[in-house]
Short mmCIF file of C-alpha atoms and ligand atoms in Angstrom, two decimals:
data_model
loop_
_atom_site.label_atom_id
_atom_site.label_comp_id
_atom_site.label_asym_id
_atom_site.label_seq_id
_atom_site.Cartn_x
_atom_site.Cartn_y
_atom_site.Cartn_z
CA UNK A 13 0.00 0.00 0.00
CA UNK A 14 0.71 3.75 -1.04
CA UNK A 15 0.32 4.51 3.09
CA UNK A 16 1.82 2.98 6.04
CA UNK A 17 0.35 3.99 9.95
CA UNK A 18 2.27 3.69 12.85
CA UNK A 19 0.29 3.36 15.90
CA UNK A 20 2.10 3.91 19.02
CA UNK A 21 1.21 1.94 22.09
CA UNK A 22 4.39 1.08 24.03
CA UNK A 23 3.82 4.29 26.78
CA UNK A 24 3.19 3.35 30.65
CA UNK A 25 0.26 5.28 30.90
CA UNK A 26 1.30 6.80 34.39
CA UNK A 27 -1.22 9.22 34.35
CA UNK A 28 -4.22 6.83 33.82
CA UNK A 29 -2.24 4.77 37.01
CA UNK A 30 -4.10 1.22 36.47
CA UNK A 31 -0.66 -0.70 36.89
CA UNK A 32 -0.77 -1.68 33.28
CA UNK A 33 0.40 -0.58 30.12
CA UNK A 34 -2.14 2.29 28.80
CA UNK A 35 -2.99 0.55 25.37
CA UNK A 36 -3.45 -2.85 26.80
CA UNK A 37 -6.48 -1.41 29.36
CA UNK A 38 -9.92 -2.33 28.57
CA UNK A 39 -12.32 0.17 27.61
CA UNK A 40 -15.42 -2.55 27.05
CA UNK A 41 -14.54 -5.87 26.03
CA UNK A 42 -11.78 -4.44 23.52
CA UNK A 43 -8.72 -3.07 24.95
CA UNK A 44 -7.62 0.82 24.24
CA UNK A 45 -5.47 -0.79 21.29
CA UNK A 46 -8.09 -3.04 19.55
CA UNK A 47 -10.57 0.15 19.47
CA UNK A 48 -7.61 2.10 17.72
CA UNK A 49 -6.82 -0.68 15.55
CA UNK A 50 -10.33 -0.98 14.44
CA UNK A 51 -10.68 2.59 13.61
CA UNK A 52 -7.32 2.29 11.14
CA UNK A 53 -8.70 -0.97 9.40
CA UNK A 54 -11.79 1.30 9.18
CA UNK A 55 -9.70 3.68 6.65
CA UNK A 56 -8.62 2.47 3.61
CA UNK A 57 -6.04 -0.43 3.67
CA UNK A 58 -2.98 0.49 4.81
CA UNK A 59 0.09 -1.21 6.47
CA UNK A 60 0.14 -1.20 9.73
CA UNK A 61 3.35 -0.86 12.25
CA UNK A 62 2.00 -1.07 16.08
CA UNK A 63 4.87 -0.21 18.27
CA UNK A 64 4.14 -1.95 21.52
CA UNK A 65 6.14 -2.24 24.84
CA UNK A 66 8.80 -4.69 24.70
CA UNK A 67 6.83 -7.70 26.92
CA UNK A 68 3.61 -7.26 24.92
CA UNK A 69 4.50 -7.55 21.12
CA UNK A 70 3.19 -10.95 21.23
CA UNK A 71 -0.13 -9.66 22.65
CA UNK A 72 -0.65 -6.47 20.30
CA UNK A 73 0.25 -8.73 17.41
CA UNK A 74 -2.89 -11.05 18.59
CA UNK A 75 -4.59 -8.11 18.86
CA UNK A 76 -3.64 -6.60 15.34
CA UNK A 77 -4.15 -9.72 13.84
CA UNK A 78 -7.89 -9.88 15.02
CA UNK A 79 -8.49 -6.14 14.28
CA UNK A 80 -7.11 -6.91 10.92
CA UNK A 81 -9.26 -9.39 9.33
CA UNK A 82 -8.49 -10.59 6.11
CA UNK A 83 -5.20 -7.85 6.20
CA UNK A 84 -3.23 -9.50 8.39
CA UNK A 85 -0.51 -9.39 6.26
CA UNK A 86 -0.21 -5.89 6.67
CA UNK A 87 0.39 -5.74 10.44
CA UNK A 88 3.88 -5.40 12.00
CA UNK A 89 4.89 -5.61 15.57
CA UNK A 90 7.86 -3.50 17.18
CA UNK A 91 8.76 -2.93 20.65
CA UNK A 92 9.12 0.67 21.44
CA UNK A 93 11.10 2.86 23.52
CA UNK A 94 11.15 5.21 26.33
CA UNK A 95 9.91 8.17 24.94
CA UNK A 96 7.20 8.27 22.45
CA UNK A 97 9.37 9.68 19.65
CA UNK A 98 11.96 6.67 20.15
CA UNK A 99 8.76 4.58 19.64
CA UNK A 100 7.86 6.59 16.40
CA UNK A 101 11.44 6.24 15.60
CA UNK A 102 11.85 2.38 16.40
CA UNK A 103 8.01 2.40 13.95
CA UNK A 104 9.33 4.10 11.25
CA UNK A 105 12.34 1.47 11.00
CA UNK A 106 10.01 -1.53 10.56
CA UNK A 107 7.58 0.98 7.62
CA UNK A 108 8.24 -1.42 4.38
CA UNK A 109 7.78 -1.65 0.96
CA UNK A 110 6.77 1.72 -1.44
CA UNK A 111 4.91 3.48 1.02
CA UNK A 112 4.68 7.27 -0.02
CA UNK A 113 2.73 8.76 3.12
CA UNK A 114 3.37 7.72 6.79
CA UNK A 115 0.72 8.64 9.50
CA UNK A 116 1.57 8.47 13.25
CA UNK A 117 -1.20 8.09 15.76
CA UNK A 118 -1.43 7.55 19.26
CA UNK A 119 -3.66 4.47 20.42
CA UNK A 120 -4.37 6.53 23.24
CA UNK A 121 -6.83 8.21 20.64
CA UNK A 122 -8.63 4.91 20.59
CA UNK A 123 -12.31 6.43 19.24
CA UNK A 124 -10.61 8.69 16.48
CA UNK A 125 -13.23 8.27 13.32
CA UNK A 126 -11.93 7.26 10.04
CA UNK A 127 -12.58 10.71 8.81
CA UNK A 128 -9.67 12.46 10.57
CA UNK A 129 -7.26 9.96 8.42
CA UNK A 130 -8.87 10.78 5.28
CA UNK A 131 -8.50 14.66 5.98
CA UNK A 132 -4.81 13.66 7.01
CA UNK A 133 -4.05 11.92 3.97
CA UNK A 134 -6.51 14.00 1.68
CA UNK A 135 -3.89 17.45 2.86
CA UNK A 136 -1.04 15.32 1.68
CA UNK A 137 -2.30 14.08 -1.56
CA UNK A 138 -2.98 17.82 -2.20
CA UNK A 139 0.95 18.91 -1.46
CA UNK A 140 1.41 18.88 2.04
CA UNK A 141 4.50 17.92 3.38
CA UNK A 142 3.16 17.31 7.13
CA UNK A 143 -0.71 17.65 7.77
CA UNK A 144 -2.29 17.47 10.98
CA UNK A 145 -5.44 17.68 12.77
CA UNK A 146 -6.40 20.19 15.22
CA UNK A 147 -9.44 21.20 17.89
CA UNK A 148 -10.08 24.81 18.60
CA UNK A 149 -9.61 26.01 22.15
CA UNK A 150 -12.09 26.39 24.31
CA UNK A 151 -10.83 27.80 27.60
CA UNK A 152 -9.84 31.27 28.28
CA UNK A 153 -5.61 31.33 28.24
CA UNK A 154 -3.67 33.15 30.59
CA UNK A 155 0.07 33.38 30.21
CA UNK A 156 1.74 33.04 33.86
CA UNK A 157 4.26 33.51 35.67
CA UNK A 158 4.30 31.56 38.89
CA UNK A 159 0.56 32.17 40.48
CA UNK A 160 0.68 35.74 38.81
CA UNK A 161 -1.54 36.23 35.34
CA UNK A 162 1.43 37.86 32.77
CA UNK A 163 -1.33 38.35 29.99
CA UNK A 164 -4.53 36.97 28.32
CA UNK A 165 -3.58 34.81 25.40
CA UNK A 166 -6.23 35.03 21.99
CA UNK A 167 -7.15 31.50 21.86
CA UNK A 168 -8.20 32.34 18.06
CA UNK A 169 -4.50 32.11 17.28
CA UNK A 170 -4.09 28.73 19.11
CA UNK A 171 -5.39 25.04 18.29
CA UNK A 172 -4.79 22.00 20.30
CA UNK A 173 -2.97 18.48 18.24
CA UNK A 174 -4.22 15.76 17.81
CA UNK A 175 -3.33 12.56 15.76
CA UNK A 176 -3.46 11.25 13.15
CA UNK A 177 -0.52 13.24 11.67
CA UNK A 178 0.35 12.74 8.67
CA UNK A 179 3.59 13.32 6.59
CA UNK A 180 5.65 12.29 3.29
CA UNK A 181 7.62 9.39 4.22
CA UNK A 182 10.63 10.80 3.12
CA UNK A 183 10.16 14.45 4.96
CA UNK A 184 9.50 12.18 8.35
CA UNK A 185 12.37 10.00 7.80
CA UNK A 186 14.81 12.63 7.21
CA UNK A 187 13.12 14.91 9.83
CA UNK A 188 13.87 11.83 12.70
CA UNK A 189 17.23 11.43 10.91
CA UNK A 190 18.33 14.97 11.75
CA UNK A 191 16.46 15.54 15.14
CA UNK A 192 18.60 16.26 18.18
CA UNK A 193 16.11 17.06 20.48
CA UNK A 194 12.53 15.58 22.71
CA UNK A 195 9.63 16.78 20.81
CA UNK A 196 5.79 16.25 21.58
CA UNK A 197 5.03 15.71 18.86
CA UNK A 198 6.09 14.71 15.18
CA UNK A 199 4.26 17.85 13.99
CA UNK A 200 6.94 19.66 16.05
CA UNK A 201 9.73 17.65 15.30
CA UNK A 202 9.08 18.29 11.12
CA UNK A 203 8.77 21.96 11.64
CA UNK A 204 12.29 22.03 13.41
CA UNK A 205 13.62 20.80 10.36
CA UNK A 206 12.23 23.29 8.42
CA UNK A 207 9.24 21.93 7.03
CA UNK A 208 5.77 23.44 6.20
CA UNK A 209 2.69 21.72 8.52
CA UNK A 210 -0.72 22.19 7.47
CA UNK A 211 -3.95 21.90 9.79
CA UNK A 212 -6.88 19.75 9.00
CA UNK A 213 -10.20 19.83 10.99
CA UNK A 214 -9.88 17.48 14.05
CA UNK A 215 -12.84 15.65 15.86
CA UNK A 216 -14.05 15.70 19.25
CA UNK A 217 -13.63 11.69 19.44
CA UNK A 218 -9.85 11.91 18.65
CA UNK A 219 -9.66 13.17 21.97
CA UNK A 220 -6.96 11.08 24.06
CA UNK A 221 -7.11 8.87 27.03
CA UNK A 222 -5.16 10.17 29.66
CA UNK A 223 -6.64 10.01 33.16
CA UNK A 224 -9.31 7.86 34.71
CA UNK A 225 -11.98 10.87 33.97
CA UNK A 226 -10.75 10.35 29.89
CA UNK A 227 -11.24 6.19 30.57
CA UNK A 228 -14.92 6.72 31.71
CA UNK A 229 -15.66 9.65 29.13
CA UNK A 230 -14.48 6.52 26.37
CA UNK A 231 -16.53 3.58 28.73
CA UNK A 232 -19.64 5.64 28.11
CA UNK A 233 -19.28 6.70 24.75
CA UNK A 234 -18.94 2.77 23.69
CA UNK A 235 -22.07 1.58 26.38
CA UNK A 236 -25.14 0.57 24.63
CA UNK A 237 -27.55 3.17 25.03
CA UNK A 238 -30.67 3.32 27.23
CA UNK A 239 -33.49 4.39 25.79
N1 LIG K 325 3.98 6.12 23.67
C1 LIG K 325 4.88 5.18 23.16
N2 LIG K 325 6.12 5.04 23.73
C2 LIG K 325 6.48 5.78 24.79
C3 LIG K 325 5.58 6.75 25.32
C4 LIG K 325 4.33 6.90 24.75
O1 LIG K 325 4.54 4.48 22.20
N3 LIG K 325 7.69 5.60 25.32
C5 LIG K 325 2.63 6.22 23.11
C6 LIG K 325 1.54 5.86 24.11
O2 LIG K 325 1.37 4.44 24.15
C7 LIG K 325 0.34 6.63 23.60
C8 LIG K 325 0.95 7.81 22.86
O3 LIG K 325 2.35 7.54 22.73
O4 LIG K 325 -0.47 5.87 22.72
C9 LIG K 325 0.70 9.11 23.59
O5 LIG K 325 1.38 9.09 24.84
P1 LIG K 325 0.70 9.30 26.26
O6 LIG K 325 -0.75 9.58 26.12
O7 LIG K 325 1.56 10.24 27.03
O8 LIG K 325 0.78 7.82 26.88
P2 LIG K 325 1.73 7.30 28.03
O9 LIG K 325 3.09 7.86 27.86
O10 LIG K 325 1.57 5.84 28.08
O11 LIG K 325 1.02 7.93 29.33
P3 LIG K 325 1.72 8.76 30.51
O12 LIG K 325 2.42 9.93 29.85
O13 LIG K 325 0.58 9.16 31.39
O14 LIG K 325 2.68 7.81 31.17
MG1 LIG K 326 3.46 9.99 27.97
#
């Protein structure tokens, strides 16, 4: 396939502070992973690299395989490393074949709809080096300085990331190539090599799973409704 995705699932999830690695946590009866999976099998067929924590590659690959269906064969399994963009990194190693456009996403953004990768990869096929989806802000910024309020900050001139992001393989490759420093995110670490990033419209769902109030927000989205 013309696109590859790297899903990255090989963080700790301290925040969320169930004892378990984040991806591997239930959110019904599919883990955080298998909802993410499911949403990139939803897109148009694609290879798949999950990037998994070292003692669990043999469990996300049962998990990718079942997500997959029929496209098994498109599924790879690498273990990751301790920061997200050594996961990317350690991802974007095991990427085969001709692929043109790479797309990173977190599987933390389990309930991201299939329409946020087409936008993605819809900004590239249009010239984009680097595309990316974004959420306006909704809360009223304040810059700080310690517990005293510096300035307001015009949220119209902010957005908040998200993933899918989505980039020419060979702008990504040589962007992680020349990167010396921790970015957040690959967005971040393409514009410090000089590259253009475009913004696509983001979606609510994309949001990601962070704390035990972001677990329960995704438990009730996915419960059967009572009518
Ligand atoms: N990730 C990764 N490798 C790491 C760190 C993070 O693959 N060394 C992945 C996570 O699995 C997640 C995504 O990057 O899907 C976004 O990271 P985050 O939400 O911060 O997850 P964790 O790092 O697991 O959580 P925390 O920061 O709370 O420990
Ligand atoms: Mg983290």
């Amino acid at each position: 396939p013309r696109v590859a995705v790297i899903v990255v699932a090989a963080g700790s999830g301290t925040r969320l502070g169930v004892g378990a690695p984040k991806a591997f946590v239930g959110i019904d009866g599919g883990s955080i992973l298998r909802h993410a999976l499911d949403g990139v099998f939803r897109a148009p067929a694609a290879q798949v690299v999950v990037v998994a924590p070292a003692d669990r590659v043999g469990d996300a690959l049962t998990q990718a395989h079942d997500a997959a269906g029929d496209r098994r064969d498109l599924v790879t399994v690498v273990a990751g490393g301790e920061t997200r963009q050594a996961s990317v990194a350690a991802g974007l190693a095991a990427v085969w074949g001709d692929v043109e456009l790479v797309l990173v996403h977190d599987a933390a953004r389990a309930l991201t709809p299939p329409d946020v990768f087409a936008r993605v990869v819809a900004a590239l096929d249009g010239g984009a080096d680097a595309a990316l989806p974004v959420m306006p802000v909704v809360d009223t910024l304040k810059r700080v300085d310690g517990d005293r309020v510096v300035e307001a900050v015009d949220r119209a001139t902010l957005t908040a990331a998200q993933t899918p992001q989505g980039f020419r393989r060979t702008v990504l490759a040589q962007a992680y190539a020349a990167a010396t420093g921790e970015f957040t995110d690959d967005a971040a670490l393409v514009q410090a090599a000089g590259r253009a990033v475009t913004t696509v419209p983001g979606d609510a769902l994309a949001f990601k799973i962070t704390t035990a109030a972001d677990l329960d927000r995704a438990r009730s989205l996915l419960a059967p409704r009572v009518i």
